[in-house]
Coordinates of C-alpha atoms and ligand atoms in Angstrom, one line a residue:
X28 CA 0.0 0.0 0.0
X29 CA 1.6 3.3 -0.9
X30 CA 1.2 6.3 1.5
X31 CA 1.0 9.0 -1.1
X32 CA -2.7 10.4 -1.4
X33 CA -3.5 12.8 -4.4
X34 CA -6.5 14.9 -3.7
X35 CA -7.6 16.7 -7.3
X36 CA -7.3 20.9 -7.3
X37 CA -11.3 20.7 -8.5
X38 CA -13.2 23.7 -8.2
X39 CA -15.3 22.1 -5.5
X40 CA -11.9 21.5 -3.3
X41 CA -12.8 24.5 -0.6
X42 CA -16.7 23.8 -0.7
X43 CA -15.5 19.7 0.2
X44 CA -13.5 21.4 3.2
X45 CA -16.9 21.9 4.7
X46 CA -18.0 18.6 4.7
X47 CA -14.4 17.0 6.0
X48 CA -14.8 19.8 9.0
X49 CA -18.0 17.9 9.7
X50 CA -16.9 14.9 9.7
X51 CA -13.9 15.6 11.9
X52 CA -16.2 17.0 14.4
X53 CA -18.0 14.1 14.9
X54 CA -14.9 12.3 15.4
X55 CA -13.5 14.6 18.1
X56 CA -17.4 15.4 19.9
X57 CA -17.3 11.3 20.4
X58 CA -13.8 11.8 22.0
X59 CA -14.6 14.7 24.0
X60 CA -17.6 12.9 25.6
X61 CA -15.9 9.3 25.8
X62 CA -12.5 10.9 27.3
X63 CA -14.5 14.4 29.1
X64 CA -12.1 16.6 27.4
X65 CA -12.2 18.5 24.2
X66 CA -9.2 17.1 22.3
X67 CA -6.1 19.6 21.7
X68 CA -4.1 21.3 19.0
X69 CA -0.4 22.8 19.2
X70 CA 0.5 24.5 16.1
X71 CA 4.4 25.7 16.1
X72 CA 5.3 28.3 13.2
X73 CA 8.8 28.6 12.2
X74 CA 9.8 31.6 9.6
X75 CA 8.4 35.0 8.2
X76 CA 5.0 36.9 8.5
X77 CA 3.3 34.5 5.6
X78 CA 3.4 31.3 7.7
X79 CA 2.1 33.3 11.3
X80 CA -0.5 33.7 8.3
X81 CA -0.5 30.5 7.4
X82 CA -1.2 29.3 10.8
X83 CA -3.7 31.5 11.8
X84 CA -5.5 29.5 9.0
X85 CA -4.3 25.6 10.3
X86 CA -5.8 27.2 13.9
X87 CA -8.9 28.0 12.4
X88 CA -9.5 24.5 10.7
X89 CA -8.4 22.7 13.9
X90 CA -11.2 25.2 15.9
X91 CA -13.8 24.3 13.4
X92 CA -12.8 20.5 13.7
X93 CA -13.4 20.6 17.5
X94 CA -9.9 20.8 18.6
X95 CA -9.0 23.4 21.3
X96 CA -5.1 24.9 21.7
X97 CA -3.4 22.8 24.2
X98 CA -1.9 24.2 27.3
X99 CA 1.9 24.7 28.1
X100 CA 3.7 21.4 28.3
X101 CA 0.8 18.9 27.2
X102 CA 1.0 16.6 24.6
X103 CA -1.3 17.8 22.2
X104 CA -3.9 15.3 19.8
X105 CA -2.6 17.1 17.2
X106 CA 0.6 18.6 16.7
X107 CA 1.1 20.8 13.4
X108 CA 4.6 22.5 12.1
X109 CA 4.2 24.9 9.8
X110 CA 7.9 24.9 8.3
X111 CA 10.4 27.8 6.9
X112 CA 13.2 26.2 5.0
X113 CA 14.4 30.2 3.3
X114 CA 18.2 29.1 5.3
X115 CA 19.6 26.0 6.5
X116 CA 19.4 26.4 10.4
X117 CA 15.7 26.6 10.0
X118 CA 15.4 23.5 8.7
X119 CA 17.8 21.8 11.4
X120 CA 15.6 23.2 14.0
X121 CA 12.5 21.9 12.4
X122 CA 14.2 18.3 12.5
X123 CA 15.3 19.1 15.8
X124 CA 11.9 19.6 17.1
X125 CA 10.6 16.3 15.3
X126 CA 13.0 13.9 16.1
X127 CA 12.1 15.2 20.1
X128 CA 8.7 13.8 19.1
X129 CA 9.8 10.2 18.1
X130 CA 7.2 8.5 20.7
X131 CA 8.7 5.8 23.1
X132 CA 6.7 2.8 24.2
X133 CA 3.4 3.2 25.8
X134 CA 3.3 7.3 25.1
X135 CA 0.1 9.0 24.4
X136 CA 0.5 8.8 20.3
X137 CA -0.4 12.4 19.1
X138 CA -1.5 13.0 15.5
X139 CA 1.5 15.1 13.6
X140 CA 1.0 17.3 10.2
X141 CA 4.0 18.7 9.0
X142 CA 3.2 21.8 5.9
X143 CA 4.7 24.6 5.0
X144 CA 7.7 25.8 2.8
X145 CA 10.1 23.0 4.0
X146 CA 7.6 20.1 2.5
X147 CA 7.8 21.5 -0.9
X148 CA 11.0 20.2 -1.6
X149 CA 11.5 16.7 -2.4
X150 CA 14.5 15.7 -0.5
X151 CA 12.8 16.9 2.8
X152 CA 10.0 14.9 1.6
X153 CA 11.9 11.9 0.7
X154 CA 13.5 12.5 4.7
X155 CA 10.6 12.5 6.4
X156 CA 9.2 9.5 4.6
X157 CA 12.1 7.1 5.2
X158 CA 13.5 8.7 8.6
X159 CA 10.4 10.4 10.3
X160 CA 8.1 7.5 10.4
X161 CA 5.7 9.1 13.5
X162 CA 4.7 12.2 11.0
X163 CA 1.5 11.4 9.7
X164 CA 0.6 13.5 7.5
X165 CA 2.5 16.0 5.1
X166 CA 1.0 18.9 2.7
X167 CA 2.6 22.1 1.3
X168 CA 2.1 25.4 0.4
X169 CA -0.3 25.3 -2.1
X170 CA -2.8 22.9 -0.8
X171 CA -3.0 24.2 2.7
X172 CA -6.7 24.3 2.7
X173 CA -6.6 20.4 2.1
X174 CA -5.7 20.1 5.7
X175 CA -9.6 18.7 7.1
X176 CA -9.9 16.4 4.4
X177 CA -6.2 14.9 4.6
X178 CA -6.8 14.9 8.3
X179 CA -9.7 13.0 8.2
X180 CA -8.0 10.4 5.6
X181 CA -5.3 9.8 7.5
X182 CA -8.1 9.3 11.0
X183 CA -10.1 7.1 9.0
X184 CA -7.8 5.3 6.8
X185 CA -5.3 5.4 9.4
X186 CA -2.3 4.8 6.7
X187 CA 0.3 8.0 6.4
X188 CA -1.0 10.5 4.1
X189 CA 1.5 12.6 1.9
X190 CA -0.1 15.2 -0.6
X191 CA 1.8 18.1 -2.1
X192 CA 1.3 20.3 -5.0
X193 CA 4.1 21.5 -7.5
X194 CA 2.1 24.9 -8.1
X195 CA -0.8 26.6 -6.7
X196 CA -3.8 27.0 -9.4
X197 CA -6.0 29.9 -8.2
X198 CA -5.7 31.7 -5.1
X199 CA -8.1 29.9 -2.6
X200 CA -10.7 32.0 -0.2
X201 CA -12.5 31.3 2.4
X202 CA -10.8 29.4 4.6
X203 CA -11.5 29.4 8.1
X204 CA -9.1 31.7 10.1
X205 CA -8.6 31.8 13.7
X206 CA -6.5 35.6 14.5
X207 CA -4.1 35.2 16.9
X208 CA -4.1 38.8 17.9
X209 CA -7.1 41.3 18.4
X210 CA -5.9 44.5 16.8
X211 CA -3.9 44.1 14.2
X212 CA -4.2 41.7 11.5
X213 CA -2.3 39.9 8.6
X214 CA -3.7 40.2 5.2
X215 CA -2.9 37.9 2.2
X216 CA -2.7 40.2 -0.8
X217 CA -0.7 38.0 -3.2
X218 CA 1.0 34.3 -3.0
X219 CA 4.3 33.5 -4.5
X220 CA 7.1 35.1 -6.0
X221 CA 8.5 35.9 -10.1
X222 CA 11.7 37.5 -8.9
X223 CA 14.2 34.6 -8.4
X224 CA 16.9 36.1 -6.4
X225 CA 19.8 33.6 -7.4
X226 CA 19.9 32.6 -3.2
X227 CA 16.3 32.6 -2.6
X228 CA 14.1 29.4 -2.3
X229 CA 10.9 31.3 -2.1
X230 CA 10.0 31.3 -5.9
X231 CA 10.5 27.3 -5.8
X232 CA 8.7 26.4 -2.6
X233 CA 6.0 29.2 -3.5
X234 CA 5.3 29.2 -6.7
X235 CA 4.5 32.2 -9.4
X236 CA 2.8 35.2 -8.4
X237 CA -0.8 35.3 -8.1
X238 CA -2.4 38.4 -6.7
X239 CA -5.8 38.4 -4.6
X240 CA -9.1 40.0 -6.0
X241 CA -9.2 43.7 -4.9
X242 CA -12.9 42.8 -3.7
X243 CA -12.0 39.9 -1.5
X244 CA -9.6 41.7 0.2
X245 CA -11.8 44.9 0.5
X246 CA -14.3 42.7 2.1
X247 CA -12.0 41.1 4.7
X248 CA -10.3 44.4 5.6
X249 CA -14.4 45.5 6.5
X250 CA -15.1 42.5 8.1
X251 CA -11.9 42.8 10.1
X252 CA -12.4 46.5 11.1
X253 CA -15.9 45.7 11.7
X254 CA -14.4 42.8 14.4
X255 CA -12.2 45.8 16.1
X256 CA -9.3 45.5 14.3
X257 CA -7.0 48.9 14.2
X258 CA -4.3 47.7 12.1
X259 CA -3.8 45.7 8.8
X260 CA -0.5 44.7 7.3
X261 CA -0.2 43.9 3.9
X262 CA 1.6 40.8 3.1
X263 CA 3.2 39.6 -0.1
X264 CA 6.4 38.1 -1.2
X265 CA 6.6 41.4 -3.7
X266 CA 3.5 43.8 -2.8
X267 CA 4.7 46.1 -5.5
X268 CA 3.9 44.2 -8.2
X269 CA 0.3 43.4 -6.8
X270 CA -1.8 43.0 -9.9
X271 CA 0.4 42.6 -12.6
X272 CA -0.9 39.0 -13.1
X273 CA -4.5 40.4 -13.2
X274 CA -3.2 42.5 -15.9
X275 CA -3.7 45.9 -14.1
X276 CA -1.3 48.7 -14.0
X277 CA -0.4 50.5 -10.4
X278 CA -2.8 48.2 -8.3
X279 CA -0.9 48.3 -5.4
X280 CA -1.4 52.3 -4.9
X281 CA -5.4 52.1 -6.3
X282 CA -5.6 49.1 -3.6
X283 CA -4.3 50.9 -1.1
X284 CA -6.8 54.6 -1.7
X285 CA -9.8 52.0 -1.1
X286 CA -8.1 50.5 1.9
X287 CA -7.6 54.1 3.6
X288 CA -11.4 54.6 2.9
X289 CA -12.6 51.7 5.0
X290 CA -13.6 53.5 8.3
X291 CA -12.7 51.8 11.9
X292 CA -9.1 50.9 10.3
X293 CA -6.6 53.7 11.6
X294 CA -3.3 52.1 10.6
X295 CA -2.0 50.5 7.0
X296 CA 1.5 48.9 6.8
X297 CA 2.5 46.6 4.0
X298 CA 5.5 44.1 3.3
X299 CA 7.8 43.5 1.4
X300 CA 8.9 45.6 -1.0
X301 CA 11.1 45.3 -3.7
X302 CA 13.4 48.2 -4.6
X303 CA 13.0 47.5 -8.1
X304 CA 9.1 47.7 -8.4
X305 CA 8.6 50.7 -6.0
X306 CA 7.0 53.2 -8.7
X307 CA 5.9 57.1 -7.5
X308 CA 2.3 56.4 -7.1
X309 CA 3.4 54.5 -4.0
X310 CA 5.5 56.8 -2.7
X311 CA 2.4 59.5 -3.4
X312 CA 0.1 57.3 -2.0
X313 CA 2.1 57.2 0.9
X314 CA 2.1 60.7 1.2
X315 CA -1.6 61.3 0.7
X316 CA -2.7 58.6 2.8
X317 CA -3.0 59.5 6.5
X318 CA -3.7 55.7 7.4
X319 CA -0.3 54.6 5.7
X320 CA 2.4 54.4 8.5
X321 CA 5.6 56.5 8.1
X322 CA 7.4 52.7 7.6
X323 CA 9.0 51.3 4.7
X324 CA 11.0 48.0 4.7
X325 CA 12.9 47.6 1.8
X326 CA 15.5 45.2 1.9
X327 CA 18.7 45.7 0.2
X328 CA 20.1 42.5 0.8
X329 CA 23.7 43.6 -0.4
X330 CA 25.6 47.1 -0.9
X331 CA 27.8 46.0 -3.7
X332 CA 26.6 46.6 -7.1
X333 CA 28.8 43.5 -8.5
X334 CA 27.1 41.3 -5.7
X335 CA 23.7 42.5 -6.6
X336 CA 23.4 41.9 -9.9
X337 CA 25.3 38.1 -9.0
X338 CA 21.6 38.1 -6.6
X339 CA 19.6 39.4 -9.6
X340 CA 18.4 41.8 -7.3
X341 CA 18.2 43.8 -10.4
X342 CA 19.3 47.2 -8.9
X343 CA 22.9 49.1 -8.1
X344 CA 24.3 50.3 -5.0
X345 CA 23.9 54.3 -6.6
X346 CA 20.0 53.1 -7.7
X347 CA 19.1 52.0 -4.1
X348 CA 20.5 55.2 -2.3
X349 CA 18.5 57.1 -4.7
X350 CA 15.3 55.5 -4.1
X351 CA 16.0 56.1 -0.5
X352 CA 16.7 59.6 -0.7
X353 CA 13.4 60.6 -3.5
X354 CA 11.3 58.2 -0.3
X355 CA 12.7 61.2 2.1
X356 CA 12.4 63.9 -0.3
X357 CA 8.9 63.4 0.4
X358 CA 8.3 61.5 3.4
X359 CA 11.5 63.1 5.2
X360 CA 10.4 61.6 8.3
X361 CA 10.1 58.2 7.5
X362 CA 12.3 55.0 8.9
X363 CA 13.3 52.3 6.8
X364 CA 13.9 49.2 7.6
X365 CA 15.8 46.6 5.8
X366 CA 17.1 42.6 5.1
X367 CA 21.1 42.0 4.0
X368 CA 22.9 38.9 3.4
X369 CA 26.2 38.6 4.4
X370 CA 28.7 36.7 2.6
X371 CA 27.0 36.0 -0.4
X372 CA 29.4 33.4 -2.9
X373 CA 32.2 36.0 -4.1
X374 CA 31.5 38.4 -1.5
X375 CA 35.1 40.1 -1.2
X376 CA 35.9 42.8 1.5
X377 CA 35.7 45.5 -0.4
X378 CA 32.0 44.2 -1.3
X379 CA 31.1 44.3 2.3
X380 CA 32.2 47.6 2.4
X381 CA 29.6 48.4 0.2
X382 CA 27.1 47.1 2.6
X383 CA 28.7 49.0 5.7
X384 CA 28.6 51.9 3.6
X385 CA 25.3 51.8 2.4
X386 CA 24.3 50.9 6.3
X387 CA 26.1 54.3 7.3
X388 CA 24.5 56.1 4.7
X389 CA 21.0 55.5 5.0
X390 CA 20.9 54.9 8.8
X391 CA 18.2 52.3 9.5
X392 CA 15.8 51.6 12.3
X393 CA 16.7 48.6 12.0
X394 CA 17.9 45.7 10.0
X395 CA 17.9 41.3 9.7
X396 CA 20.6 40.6 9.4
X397 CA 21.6 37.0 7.6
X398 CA 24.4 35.0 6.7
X399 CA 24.1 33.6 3.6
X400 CA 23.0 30.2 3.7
X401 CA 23.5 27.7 0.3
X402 CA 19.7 26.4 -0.9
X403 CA 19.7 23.4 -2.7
X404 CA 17.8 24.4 -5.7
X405 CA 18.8 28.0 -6.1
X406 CA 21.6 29.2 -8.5
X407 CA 24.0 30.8 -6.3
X408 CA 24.0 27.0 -4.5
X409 CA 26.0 26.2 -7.7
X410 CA 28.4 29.0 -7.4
X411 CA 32.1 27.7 -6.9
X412 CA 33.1 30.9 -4.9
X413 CA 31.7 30.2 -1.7
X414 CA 32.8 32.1 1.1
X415 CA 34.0 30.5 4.9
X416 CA 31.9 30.3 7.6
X417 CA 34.8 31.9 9.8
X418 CA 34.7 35.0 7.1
X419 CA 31.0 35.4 7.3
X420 CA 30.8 35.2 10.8
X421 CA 33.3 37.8 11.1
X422 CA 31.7 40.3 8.4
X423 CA 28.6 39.4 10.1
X424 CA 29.9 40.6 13.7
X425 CA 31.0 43.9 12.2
X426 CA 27.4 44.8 10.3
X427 CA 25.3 43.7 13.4
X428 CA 27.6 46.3 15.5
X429 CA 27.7 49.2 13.4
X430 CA 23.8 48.6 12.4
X431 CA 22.9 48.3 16.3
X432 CA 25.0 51.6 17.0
X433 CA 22.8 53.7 14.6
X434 CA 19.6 52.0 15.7
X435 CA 20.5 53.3 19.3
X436 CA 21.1 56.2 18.2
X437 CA 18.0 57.2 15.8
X438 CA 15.8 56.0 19.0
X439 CA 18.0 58.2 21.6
X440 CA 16.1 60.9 19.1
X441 CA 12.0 60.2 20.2
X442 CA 13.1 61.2 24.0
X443 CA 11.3 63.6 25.2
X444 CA 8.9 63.3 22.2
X445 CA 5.0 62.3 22.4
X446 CA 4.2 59.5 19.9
X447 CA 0.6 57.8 18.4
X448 CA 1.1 54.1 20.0
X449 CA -1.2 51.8 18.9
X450 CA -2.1 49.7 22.2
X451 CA -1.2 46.0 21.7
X452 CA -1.9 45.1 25.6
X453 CA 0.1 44.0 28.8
X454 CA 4.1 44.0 28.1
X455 CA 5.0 40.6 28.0
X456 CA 7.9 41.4 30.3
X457 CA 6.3 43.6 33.0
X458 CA 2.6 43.2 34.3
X459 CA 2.6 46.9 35.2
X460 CA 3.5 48.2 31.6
X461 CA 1.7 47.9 28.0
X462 CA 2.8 47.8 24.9
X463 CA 2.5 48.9 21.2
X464 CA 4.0 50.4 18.5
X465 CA 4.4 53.9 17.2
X466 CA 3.9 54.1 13.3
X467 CA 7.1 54.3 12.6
X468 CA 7.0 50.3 13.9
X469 CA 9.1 51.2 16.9
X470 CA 8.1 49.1 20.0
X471 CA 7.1 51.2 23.0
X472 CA 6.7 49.9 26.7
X473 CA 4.9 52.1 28.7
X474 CA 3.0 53.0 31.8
X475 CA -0.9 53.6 31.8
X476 CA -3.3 54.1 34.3
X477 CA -6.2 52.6 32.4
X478 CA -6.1 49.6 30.1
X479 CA -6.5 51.0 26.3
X480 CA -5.8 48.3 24.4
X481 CA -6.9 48.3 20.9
X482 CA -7.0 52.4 20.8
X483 CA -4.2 54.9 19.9
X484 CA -3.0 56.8 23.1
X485 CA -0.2 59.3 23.5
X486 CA 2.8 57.9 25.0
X487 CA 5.8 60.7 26.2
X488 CA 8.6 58.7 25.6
X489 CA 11.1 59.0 28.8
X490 CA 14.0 57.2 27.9
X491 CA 15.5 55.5 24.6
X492 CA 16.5 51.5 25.0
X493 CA 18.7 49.9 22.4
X494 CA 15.3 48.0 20.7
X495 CA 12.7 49.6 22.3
X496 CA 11.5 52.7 24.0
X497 CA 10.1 53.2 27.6
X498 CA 7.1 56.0 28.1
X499 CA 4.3 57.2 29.7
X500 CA 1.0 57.7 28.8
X501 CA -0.7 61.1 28.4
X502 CA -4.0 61.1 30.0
X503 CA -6.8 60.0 27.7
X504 CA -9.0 62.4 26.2
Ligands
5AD11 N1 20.6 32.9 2.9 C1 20.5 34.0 3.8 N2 19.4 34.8 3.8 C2 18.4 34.6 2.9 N3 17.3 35.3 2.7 C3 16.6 34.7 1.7 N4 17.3 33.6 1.2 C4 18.4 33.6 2.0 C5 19.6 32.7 2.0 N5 19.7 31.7 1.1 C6 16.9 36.5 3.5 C7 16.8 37.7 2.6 C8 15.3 37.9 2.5 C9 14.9 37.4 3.9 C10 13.4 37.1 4.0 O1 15.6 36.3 4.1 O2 17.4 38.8 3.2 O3 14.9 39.3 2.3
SF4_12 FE1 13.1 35.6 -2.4 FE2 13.8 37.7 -4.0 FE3 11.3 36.8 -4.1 FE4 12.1 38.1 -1.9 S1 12.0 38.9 -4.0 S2 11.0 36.1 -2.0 S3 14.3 37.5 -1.8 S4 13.2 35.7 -4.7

């Protein structure tokens, strides 16, 4: 008997969800009344903003099904991983974490689904089938919204279930969605990626771009403002070129207008951007806009203009500091933020002093910073310069200490200042402080006398930390 279950991409697939939800939930109300427990979920993200995303949707399936999240320290019924593979010590965590769950005689078995970017590649798959044999069941990136059905196979068939998709066909809506936060909110505006940076696996775990109706996502923005939600951000491998595969011109700015119109929503970020694709109507949208925050990551990933074009990045060193300054030539108080790769194959020192120097130059809030990490799959994994790990790490020391210098610095600025912070809730570190975010996405811990989470309050900010600042609020009018 093989293990390898192909479910069709039919136009029914989402619809059939439904009925596998159903089905599932008969399964788990017969356990919850035989054991006198509802049965459990524990869904652990690894990687970007996407797969939180991503989760938020497995978490909503799993509530549908019957399943509740399971405390701290108990074995869940089901245990999800929703998997980054974008560098190599993501992926040795991830296999970390499952070989911990290899069960030992007479354990409470739990059900475990691994999706996500890491199951798109056939190697991994190959792994888990011969040398993972607890995992259950595995799906990928494009079929996410299998997840009740393949569930329900594998509860009912009780043989391993592996189904993954080479490609996404149409963007799927309507799957359930469980939001782990209450006032700010993810939102899907495209899938995938057409850039193929020569390092990047995104593009081949991902697939092409495909871009979301401007309708759907109007309608979920209302329905999430209408649920109390303050903030939105934007997500997309490349939200610039939201659209083009609808054949529309300048969506992403026309998108944006309508967003800024739906009332209740007081805050708009979006990510990421590509410095190639950022035309003038966004950066005149951003100005128009009041809702859009003064916040604009745009990763440069390398300051050498030989490196660059070995990333296809597709831009120069001089092209990337003008962007920045024409940003600030209308938006002069805006922070950027930014992604760079150190030690890239043929990186020499004078290359890294490109990145220093561009670092220096524009002065960002804040940066991740990488080490370049090979991706099977990807061209520069083929390039014979690679660079050594003791090299990197030393390059790598240097950007993180200059970076962190001007970071402190730019926030030593906002003492003294009052700033709009979005209230998120209780600081994780301190019962007696909250916390939020100013819209320039700095973090702010501060002291309140009432609890106003979800609204914007002023916060006078008393003293600058390295990553964060520390304030008070202004009473509430
Ligand atoms: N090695 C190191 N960093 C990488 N990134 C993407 N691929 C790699 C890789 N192979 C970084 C880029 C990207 C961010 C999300 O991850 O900086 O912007
Ligand atoms: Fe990867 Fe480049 Fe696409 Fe970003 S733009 S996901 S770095 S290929």
């Amino acid at each position: 008997m093989t293990d390898e279950v192909i479910i069709e991409a039919t136009e029914d697939a989402v619809q059939r969800q439904y009925v596998y939800i159903e089905k599932v939930k008969e399964i788990t109300a017969e356990q919850t009344s035989r054991e006198g427990r509802q049965p459990t979920y524990d869904v652990r993200v690894f990687g970007c903003q996407m797969n939180e995303h991503d989760a938020e949707k497995i978490i909503g399936m799993l509530e549908e099904m019957g399943y509740s999240k399971a405390s701290a320290g108990e074995q869940a019924d089901v245990i999800v991983f929703e998997t980054c593979c974008v560098r190599e010590n993501a992926e040795e965590k991830i296999y970390g974490h499952l070989g911990i769950l290899k069960p030992s005689e007479g354990d409470k078995r739990s059900i475990v689904a691994v999706t996500g970017c890491m199951m798109q590649q056939p190697q991994v798959v190959e792994k888990i089938k011969k040398s993972y044999r607890h995992v259950n069941i595995v799906f990928g990136t494009h079929n996410l919204h299998l997840f009740p059905e393949l569930l329900y196979r594998y509860m009912s068939e009780g043989r391993r279930v592996f189904d993954i998709w080479d490609a996404g066909s149409q963007v799927v809506e309507g799957t359930p969605i469980t939001r782990t936060e209450k006032v700010k909110a993810w939102v899907n505006i495209m899938l995938g990626c057409n850039n193929f940076c020569s390092y990047c696996i995104v593009p081949h775990v991902r697939g092409r771009e495909r871009s979301r109706n401007k309708t759907d996502i109007l309608e979920e923005v209302k329905r999430l403002a209408q649920g109390g939600y303050k903030e939105i951000t934007l997500l997309g491998q490349n939200v610039n070129s939201y659209g083009n595969d609808l054949g529309l011109k300048d969506a992403f700015a026309e998108l944006l207008y309508a967003l800024n119109a739906i009332d209740g929503i007081e805050r708009i970020r979006f990510m990421t951007s590509h410095p190639k694709d950022l035309s003038d109507s966004l950066i005149q949208a951003m100005k128009e806009l009041p809702k859009l925050c003064e916040h604009l990551h745009l990763p440069f990933q390398s300051g050498s203009s030989k490196v660059l074009k070995d990333m296809n990045r597709k831009y120069t060193k001089e092209q990337y500091l003008q962007l920045i300054d024409k940003v600030r030539e209308v938006i002069p108080d805006i922070a950027f933020t930014t992604d760079i790769i150190v030690g890239f194959p043929g990186e020499s020192e004078e290359d890294f002093q490109d990145t220093l120097d561009v670092v220096k130059r524009v002065r960002f809030d804040m940066a991740y910073t990488f080490l370049y990490s090979k991706r099977t799959g990807t061209k520069a994994a083929e390039f014979s310069n690679q660079i050594p790990e003791k090299v990197k790490k030393e390059r790598f020391q240097r950007l993180v200490e200059t970076q962190n210098a001007i970071g402190a610095e730019l926030n030593l600025k906002h003492e003294g200042l009052t700033e709009e912070v979005l209230v998120e809730g209780k600081s994780r570190h301190s019962d007696a402080m909250y916390t939020g975010r100013t819209r320039e996405y700095k973090l702010v811990n501060f002291t309140c006398d009432e609890d106003l989470t979800g609204q914007l309050a002023r916060v006078k900010i008393i003293r600058a930390w390295p990553f964060w600042l520390e304030g008070t609020a202004e009473p509430h009018q």
